[in-house]
Coordinates of C-alpha atoms and ligand atoms in Angstrom, one line a residue:
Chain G
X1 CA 5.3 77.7 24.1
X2 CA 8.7 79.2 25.6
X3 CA 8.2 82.8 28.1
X4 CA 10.5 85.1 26.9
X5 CA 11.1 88.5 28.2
X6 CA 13.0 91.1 26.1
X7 CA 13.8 94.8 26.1
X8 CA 12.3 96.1 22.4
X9 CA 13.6 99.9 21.4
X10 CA 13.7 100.8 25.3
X11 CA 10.4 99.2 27.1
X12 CA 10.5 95.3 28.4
X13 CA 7.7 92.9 26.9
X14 CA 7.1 89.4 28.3
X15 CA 5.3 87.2 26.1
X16 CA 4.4 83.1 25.4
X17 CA 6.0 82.9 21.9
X18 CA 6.2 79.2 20.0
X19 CA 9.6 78.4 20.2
X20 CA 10.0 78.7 16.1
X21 CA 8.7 82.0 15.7
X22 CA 11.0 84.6 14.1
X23 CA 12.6 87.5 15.7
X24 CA 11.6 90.1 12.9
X25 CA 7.9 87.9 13.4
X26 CA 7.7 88.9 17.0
X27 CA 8.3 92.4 16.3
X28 CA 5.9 92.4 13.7
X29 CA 3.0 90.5 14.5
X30 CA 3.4 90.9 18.0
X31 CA 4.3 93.9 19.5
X32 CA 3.0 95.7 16.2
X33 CA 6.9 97.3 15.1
X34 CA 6.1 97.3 11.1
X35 CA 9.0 99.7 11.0
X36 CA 11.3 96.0 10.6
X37 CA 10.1 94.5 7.3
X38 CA 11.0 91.1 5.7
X39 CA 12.4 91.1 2.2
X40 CA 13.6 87.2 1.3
X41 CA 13.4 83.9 2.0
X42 CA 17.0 83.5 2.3
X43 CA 18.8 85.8 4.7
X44 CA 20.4 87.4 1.9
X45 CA 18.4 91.0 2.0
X46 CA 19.2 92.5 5.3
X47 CA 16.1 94.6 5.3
X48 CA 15.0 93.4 8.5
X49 CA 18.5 94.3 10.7
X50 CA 17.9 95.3 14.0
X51 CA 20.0 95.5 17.0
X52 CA 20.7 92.5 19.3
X53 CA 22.6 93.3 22.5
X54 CA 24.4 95.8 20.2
X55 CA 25.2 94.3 17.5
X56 CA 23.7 94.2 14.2
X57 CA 21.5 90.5 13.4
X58 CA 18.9 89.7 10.3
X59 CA 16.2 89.0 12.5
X60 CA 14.8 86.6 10.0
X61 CA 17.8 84.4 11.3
X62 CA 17.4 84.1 14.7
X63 CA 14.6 82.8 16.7
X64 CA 12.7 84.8 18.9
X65 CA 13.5 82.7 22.1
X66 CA 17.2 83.7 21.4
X67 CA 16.0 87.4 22.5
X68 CA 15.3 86.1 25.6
X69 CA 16.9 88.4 28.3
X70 CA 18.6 90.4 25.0
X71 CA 18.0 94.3 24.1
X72 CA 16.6 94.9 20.7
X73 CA 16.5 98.3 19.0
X74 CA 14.9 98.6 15.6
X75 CA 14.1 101.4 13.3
X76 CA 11.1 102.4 15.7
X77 CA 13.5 103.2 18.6
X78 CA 15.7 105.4 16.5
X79 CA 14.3 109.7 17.2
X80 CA 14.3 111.2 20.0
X81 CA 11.9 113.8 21.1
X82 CA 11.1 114.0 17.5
X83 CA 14.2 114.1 15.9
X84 CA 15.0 112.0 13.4
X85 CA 18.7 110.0 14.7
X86 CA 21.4 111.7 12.5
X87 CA 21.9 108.5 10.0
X88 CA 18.0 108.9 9.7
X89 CA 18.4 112.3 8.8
X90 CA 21.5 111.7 6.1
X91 CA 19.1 109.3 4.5
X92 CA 16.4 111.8 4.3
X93 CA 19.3 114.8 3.2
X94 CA 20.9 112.7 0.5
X95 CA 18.2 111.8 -1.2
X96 CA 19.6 107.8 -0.1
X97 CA 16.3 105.8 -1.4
X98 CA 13.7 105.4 -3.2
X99 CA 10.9 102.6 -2.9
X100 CA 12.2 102.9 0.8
X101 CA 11.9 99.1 1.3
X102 CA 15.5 98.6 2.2
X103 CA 16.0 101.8 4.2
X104 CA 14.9 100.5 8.0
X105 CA 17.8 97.7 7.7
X106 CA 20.3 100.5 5.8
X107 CA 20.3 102.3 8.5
X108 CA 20.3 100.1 11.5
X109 CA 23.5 98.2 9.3
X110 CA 24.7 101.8 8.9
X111 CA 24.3 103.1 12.5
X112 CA 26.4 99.6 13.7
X113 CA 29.4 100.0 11.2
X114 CA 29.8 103.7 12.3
X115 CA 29.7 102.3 16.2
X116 CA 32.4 100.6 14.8
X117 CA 34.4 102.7 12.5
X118 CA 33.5 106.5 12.9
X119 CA 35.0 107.7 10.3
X120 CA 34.6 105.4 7.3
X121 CA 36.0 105.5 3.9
X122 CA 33.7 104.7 0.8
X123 CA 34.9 100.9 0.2
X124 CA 34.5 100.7 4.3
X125 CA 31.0 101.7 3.5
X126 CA 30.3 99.4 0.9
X127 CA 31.9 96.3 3.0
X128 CA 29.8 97.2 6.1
X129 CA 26.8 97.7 4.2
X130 CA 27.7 94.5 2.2
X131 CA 24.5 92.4 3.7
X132 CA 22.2 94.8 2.8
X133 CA 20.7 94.7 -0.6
X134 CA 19.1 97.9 -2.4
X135 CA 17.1 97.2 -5.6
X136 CA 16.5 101.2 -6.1
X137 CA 19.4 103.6 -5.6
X138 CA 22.5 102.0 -6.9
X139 CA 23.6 102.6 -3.3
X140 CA 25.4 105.9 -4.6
X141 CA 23.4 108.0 -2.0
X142 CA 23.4 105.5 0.3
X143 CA 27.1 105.3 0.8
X144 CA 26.9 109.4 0.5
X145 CA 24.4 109.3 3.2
X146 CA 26.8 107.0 5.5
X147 CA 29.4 109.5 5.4
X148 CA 27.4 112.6 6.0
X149 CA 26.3 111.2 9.1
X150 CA 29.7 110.1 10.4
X151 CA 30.8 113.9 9.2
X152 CA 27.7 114.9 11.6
X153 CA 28.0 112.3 14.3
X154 CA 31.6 113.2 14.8
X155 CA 32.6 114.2 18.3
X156 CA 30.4 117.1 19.2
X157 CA 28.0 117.5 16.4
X158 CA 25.4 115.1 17.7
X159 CA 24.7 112.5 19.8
X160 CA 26.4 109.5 18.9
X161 CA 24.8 106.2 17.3
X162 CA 26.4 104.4 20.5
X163 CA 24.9 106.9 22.9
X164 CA 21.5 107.3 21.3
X165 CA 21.1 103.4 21.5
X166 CA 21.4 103.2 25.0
X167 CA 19.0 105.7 26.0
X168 CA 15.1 104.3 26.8
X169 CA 12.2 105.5 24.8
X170 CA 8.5 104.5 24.1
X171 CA 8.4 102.2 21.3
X172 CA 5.5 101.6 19.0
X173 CA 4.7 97.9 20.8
X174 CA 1.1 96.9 21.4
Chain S
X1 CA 8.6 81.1 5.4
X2 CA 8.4 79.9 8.8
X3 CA 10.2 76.7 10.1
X4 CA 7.7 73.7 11.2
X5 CA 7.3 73.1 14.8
X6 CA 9.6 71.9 16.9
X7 CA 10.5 71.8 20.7
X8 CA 13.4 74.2 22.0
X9 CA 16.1 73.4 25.0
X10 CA 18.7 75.7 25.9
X11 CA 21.1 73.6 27.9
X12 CA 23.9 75.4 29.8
X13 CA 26.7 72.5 30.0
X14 CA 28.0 70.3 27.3
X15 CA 26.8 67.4 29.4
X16 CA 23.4 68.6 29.2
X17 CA 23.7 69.4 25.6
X18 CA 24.4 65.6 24.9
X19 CA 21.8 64.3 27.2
X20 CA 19.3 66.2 25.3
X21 CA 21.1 65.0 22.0
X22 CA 20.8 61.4 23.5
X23 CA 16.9 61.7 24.1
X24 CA 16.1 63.6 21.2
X25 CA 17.8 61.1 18.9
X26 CA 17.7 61.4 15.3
X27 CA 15.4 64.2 15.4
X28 CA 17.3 65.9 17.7
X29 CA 19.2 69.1 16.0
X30 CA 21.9 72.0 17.5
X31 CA 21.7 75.5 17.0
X32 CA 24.5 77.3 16.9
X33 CA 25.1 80.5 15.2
X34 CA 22.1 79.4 13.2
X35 CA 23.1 81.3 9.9
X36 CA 23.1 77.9 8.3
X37 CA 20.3 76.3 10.2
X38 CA 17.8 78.7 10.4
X39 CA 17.4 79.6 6.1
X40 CA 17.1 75.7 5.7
X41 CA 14.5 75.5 8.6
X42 CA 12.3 78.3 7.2
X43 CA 12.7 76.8 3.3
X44 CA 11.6 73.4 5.2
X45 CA 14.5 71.4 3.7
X46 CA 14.5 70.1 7.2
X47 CA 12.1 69.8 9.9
X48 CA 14.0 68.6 13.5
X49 CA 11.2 67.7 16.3
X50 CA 13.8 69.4 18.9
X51 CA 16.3 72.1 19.0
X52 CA 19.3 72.0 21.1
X53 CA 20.4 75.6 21.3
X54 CA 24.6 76.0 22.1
X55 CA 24.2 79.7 22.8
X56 CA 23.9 79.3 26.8
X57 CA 27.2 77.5 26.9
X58 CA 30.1 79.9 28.0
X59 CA 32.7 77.1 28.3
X60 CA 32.0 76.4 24.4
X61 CA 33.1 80.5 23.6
X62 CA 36.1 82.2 23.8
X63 CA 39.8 81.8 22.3
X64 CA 42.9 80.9 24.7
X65 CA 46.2 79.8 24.4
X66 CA 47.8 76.4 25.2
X67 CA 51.0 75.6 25.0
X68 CA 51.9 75.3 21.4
X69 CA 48.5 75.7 20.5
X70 CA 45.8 78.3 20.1
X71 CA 42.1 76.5 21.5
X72 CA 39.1 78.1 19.9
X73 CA 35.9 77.6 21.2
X74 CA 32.9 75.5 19.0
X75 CA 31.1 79.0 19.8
X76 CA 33.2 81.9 19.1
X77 CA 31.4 84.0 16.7
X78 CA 32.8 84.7 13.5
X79 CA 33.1 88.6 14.6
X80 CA 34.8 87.6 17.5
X81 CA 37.5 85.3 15.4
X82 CA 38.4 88.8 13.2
X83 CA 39.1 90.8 16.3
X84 CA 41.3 88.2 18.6
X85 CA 44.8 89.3 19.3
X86 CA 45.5 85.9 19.8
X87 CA 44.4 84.3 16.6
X88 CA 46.0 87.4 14.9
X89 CA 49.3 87.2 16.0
X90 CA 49.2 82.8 16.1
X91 CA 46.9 81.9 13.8
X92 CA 46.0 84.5 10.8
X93 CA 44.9 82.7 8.5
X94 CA 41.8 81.4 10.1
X95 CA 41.3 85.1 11.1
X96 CA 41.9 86.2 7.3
X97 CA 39.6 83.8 5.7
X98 CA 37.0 84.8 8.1
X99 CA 36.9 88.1 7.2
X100 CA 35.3 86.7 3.7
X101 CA 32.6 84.9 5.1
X102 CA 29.2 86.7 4.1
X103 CA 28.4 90.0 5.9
X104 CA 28.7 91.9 9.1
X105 CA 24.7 90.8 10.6
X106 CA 26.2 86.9 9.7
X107 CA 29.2 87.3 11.4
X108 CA 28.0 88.8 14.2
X109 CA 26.0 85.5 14.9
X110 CA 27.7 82.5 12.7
X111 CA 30.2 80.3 14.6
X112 CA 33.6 79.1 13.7
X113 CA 32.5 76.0 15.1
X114 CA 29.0 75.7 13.0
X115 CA 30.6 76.8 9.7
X116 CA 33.1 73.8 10.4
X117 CA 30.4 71.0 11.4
X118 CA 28.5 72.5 8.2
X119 CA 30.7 71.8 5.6
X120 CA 29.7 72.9 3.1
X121 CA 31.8 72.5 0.5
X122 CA 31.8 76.4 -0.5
X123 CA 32.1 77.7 2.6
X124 CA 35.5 79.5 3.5
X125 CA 36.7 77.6 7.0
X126 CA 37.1 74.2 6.4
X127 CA 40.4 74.8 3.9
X128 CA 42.5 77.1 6.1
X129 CA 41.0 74.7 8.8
X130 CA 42.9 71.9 6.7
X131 CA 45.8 73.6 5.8
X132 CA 46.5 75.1 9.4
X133 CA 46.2 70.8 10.7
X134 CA 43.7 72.2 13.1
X135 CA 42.2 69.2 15.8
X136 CA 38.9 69.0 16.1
X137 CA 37.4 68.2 20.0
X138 CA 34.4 65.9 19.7
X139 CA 32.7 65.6 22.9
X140 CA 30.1 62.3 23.4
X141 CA 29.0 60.0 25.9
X142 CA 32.0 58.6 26.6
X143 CA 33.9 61.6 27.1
X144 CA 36.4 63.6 24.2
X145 CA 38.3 62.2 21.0
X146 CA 40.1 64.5 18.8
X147 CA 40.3 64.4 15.1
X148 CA 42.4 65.4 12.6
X149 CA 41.5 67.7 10.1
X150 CA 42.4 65.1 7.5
X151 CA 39.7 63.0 8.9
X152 CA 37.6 65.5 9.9
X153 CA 35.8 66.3 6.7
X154 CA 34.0 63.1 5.0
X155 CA 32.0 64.4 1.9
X156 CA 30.0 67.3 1.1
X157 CA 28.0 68.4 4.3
X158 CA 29.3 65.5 6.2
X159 CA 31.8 65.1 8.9
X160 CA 33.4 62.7 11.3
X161 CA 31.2 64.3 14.2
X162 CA 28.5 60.9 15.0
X163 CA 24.7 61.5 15.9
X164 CA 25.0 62.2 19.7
X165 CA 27.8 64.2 20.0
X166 CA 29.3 67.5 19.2
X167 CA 32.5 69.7 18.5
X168 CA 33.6 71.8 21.6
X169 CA 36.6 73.2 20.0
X170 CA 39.0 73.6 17.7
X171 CA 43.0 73.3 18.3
X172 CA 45.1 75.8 15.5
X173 CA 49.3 74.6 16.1
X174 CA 50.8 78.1 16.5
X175 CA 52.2 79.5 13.1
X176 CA 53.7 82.3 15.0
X177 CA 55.5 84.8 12.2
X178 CA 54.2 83.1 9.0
X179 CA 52.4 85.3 6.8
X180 CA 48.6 84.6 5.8
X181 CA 46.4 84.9 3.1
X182 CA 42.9 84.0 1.3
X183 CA 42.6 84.3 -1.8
X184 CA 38.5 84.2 -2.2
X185 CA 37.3 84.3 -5.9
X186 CA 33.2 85.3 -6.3
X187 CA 31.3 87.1 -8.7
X188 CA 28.4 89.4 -6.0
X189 CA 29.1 90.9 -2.6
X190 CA 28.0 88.2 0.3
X191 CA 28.5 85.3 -2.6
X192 CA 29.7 82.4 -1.7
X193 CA 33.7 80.9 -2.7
X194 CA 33.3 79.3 -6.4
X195 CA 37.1 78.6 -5.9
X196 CA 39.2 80.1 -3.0
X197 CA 42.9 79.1 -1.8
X198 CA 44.2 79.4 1.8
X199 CA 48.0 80.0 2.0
X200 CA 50.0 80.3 5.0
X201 CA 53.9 80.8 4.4
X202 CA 57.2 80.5 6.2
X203 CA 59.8 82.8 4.7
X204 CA 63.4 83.1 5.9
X205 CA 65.6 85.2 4.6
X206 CA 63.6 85.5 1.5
X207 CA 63.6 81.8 1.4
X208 CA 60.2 79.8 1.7
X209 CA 61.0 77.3 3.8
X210 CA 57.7 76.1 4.8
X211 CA 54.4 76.2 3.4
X212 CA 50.6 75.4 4.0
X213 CA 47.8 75.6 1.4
X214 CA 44.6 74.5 1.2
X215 CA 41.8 74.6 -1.3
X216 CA 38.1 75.8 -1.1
X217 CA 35.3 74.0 -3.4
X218 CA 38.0 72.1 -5.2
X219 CA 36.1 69.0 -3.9
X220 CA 33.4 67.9 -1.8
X221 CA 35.7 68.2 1.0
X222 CA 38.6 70.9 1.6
X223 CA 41.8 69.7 -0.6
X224 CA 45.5 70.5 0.6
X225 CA 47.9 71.5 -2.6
X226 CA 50.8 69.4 -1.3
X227 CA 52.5 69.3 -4.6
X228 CA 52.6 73.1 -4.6
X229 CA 53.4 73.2 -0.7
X230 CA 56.7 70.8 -1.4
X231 CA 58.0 72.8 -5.0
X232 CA 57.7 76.1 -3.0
X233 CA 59.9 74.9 0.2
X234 CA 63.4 76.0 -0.6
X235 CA 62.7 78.2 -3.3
X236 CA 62.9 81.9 -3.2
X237 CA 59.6 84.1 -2.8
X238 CA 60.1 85.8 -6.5
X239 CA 57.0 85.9 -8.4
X240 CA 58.0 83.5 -11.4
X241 CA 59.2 80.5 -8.5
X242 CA 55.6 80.6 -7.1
X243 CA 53.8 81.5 -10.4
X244 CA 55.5 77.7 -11.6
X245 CA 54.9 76.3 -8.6
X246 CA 51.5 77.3 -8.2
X247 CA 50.8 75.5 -11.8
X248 CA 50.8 72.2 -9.9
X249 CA 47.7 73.4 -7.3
X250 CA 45.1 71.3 -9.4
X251 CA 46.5 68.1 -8.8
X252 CA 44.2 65.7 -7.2
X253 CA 41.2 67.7 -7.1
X254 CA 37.9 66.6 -8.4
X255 CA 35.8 70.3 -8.2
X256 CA 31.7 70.4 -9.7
X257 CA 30.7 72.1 -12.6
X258 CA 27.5 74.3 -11.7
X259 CA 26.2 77.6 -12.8
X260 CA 29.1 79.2 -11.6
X261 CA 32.3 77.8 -13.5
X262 CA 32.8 74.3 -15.2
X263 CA 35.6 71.9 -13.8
X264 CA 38.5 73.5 -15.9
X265 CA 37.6 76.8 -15.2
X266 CA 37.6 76.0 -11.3
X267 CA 41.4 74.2 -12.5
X268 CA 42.6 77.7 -13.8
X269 CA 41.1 79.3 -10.8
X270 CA 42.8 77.2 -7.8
X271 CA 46.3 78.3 -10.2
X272 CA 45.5 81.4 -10.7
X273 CA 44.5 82.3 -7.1
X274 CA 47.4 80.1 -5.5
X275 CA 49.5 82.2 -7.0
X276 CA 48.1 85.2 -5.7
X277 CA 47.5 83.7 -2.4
X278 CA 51.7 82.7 -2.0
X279 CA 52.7 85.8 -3.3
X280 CA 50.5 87.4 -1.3
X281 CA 51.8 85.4 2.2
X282 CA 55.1 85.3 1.6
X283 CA 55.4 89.0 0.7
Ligands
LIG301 C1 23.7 85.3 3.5 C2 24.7 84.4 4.0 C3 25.9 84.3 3.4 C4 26.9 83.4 3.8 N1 28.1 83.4 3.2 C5 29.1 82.6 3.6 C6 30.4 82.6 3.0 O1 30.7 83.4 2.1 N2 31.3 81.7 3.4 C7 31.1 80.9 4.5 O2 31.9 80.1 4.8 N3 29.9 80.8 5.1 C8 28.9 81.7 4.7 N4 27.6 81.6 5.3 C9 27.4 80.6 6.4 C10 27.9 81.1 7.7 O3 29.3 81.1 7.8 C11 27.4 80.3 8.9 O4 27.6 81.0 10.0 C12 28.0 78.9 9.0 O5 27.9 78.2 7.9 C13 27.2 78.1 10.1 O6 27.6 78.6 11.4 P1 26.5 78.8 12.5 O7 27.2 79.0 13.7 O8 25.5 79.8 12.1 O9 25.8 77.3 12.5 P2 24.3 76.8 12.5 O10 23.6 77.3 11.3 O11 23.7 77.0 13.8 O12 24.6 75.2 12.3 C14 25.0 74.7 11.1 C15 25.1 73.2 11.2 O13 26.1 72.7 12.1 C16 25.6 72.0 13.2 N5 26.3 72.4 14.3 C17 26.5 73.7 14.8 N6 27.3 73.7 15.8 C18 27.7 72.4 16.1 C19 28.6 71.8 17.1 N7 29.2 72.6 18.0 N8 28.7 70.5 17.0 C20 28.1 69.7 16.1 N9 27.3 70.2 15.1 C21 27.1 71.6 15.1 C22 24.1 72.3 13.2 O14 23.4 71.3 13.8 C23 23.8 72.6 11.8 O15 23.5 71.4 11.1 C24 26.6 82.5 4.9 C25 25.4 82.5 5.5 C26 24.4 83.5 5.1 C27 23.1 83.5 5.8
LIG302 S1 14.4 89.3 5.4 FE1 16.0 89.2 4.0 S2 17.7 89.0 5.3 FE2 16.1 89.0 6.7
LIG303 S1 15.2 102.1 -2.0 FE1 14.1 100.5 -2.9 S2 15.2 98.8 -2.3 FE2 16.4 100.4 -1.6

């Protein structure tokens, strides 16, 4: 057993994890964030993005003791006050899935390539999004969605991805 | 899946790192990026009793200058490679053919130094690693050798690195002013290379007057086209000199068939994409 102590959508957890559990395991079966969701066996899908220290990871391919000491934001850390976070909101306005499976790692892959690149074209869309697989849409309205939000997140519309991140909330942990 | 059990260390020196490589022995395994590790872990195509993770080792991250060299760190992440000034203005095509490799989320964690100690024979480092005649630092118990690239890579998945040591960093010559490219042929987005050519070019006054190129999946190691290289030099950069020179960038290869493409379509490929590739540099 390894102690690891990490920050998870704003609130610190310290648990006794085995040292070859998973990150997206971790969030699931331990502190209870379902929001992540696992879609392969071979680090292909991207459904289970989340955040690491800022920066985008499959958390199916890194180990949970490699949080240790990190900030992770996932899906679940997303609204505030009960607003949806603006890329959540372009998915929900443009219509940009369907089974849903794919969405939670859309839009944290989405919400990092706009940290990036604020105002993105559609092939810079469809390279940043290039890890995450979509079985449903035919990513049309996913790459719509993309650029709604970076028309909305543009200086002064909303808060930015970068901003939102940092900010603390409750998270959904156990 | 989820990988077996094993025990975890997170040394924070490279002499640590080898003293837990020495006790661990042949079960002993590092972690670096894990993009490669980790999926054959959890498909249990390989069960190590202990993991050495690199990632709490800042002297193995980071990209400096030397002299005539640029000195990349076993560590550097992928992501970090794309964005260094350094590399960018010295090096480019390293920096170029990492931009190919898989996705954002795998970049963000895979290592220049991992995808290099990997080999895999598909994967998109190893040939502008080759063509560049990049130095690889091995450290082990008695200290540092350096190796070629031309002896660097053995045979598919295997390298000149032995059992109880490990690469620390990587040594580019600087190719200040030559132009870069990598040409990367695959069918899907995040697919790997079923043929891909590395080409970095000197041109002077329109004149090519020196050139590096080598070849990804060609073999079960990276291949350099020297026959191209040497009936570019002196030529002009028009597109029919490189389009016949580019007809010699099969020579001496031995690629697979697979799924993907037979052997001769893998030959008209590393021609085709040459071509491209010089053109493309030199331009
Ligand atoms: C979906 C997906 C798509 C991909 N597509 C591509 C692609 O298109 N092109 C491409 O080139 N790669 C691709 N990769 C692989 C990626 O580049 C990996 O980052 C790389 O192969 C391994 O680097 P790593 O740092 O993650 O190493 P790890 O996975 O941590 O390690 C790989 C191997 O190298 C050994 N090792 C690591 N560091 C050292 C060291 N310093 N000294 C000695 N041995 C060491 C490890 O023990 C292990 O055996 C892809 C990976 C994924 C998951
Ligand atoms: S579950 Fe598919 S990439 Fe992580
Ligand atoms: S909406 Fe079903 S996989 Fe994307």
């Amino acid at each position: 057993m390894a102690r690891i102590r990490t920050t998870v959508d704003g609130l610190v957890y310290e648990d006794d994890v085995e040292p070859r559990m998973l990150l997206v395991q971790y969030l699931r079966e331990r502190l209870g964030k379902t929001g992540t969701v696992i879609g392969c066996d071979t680090s292909n899908c991207g459904a289970c993005t989340v955040h690491l220290d800022g920066m985008s990871v499959k958390s199916c391919s890194v180990l949970a003791v490699q949080a240790n000491g990190a900030e992770v934001l996932t899906i679940e850390g997303l609204e505030r006050d009960g607003q949806l976070h603006p890329v959540q909101q372009a998915f929900h306005d443009n219509h940009a899935l369907q089974c849903g499976y794919c969405t939670p790692g859309m839009i944290m892959q989405s919400i990092d390539l706009l940290g990036d690149n604020p105002d993105p074209t559609e092939h810079e869309v469809r390279e940043g999004i290039e890890g995450n697989l979509c079985r449903c849409t035919g990513y049309q309205n996913i790459v719509r969605a993309v650029q709604d939000a970076a028309s909305k997140m543009k200086p002064g519309a909303a808060p930015t991805a970068e901003a939102g991140a940092k900010q603390t909330v409750a998270g959904g942990g156990a | 899946m989820i990988p077996a059990q094993f025990d975890y260390v997170r040394p924070t020196t490279v002499e640590e790192a080898l003293q837990a490589l020495r006790d661990g022995g042949d079960d002993a395994k590092l972690l670096a990026g894990g993009q490669s590790l980790l999926p054959v872990l959890r498909l249990r195509m390989a069960d190590p009793s202990l993991i050495i993770d690199l990632g709490g080792i800042p002297e193995l991250r980071g990209v400096r200058e030397d002299g005539n060299e640029v000195v990349v760190g076993a560590m550097t992440s992928h992501h970090d490679v794309t964005r260094d000034d350094i590399l960018r203005q010295h090096v480019a095509l390293i920096q170029e053919a990492t931009k190919t490799v898989a996705d954002p989320q795998v970049r963000h964690r895979g290592t220049l130094g991992g995808a290099l100690a990997h080999a895999d024979p598909a994967g998109d480092l190893a040939a502008p690693a080759l063509a560049l005649e990049a130095k690889f630092v091995i450290a082990g118990a008695d200290g540092t050798r350096t190796v070629a690239a031309a002896d660097f890579f053995e045979d598919y998945f295997s390298t000149a690195i032995g059992e109880a040591e490990l690469l620390t960093e990587i040594r580019f010559p600087k190719y200040t002013g030559w132009g870069a490219r990598y040409e990367k042929f695959n069918r899907v987005a995040q697919a790997w290379s079923i043929v891909a050519v590395a080409a970095t070019i000197k041109v002077d006054g329109g004149t090519i007057s020196d050139a590096r190129i080598g070849l990804t999946n060609m073999a079960g190691v990276p291949v350099r086209a020297t026959a191209v290289e040497s009936a570019l030099v002196g030529q002009s950069a028009t597109e029919d000199n490189v389009r016949k020179a580019a007809q010699a960038a099969a020579e001496g290869t031995s690629p697979t068939a697979d799924a993907d493409a037979g052997t001769d379509y893998r030959e008209h490929l590393a021609r085709v994409l040459t071509g491209r590739a010089v053109l493309a540099a030199a331009g």
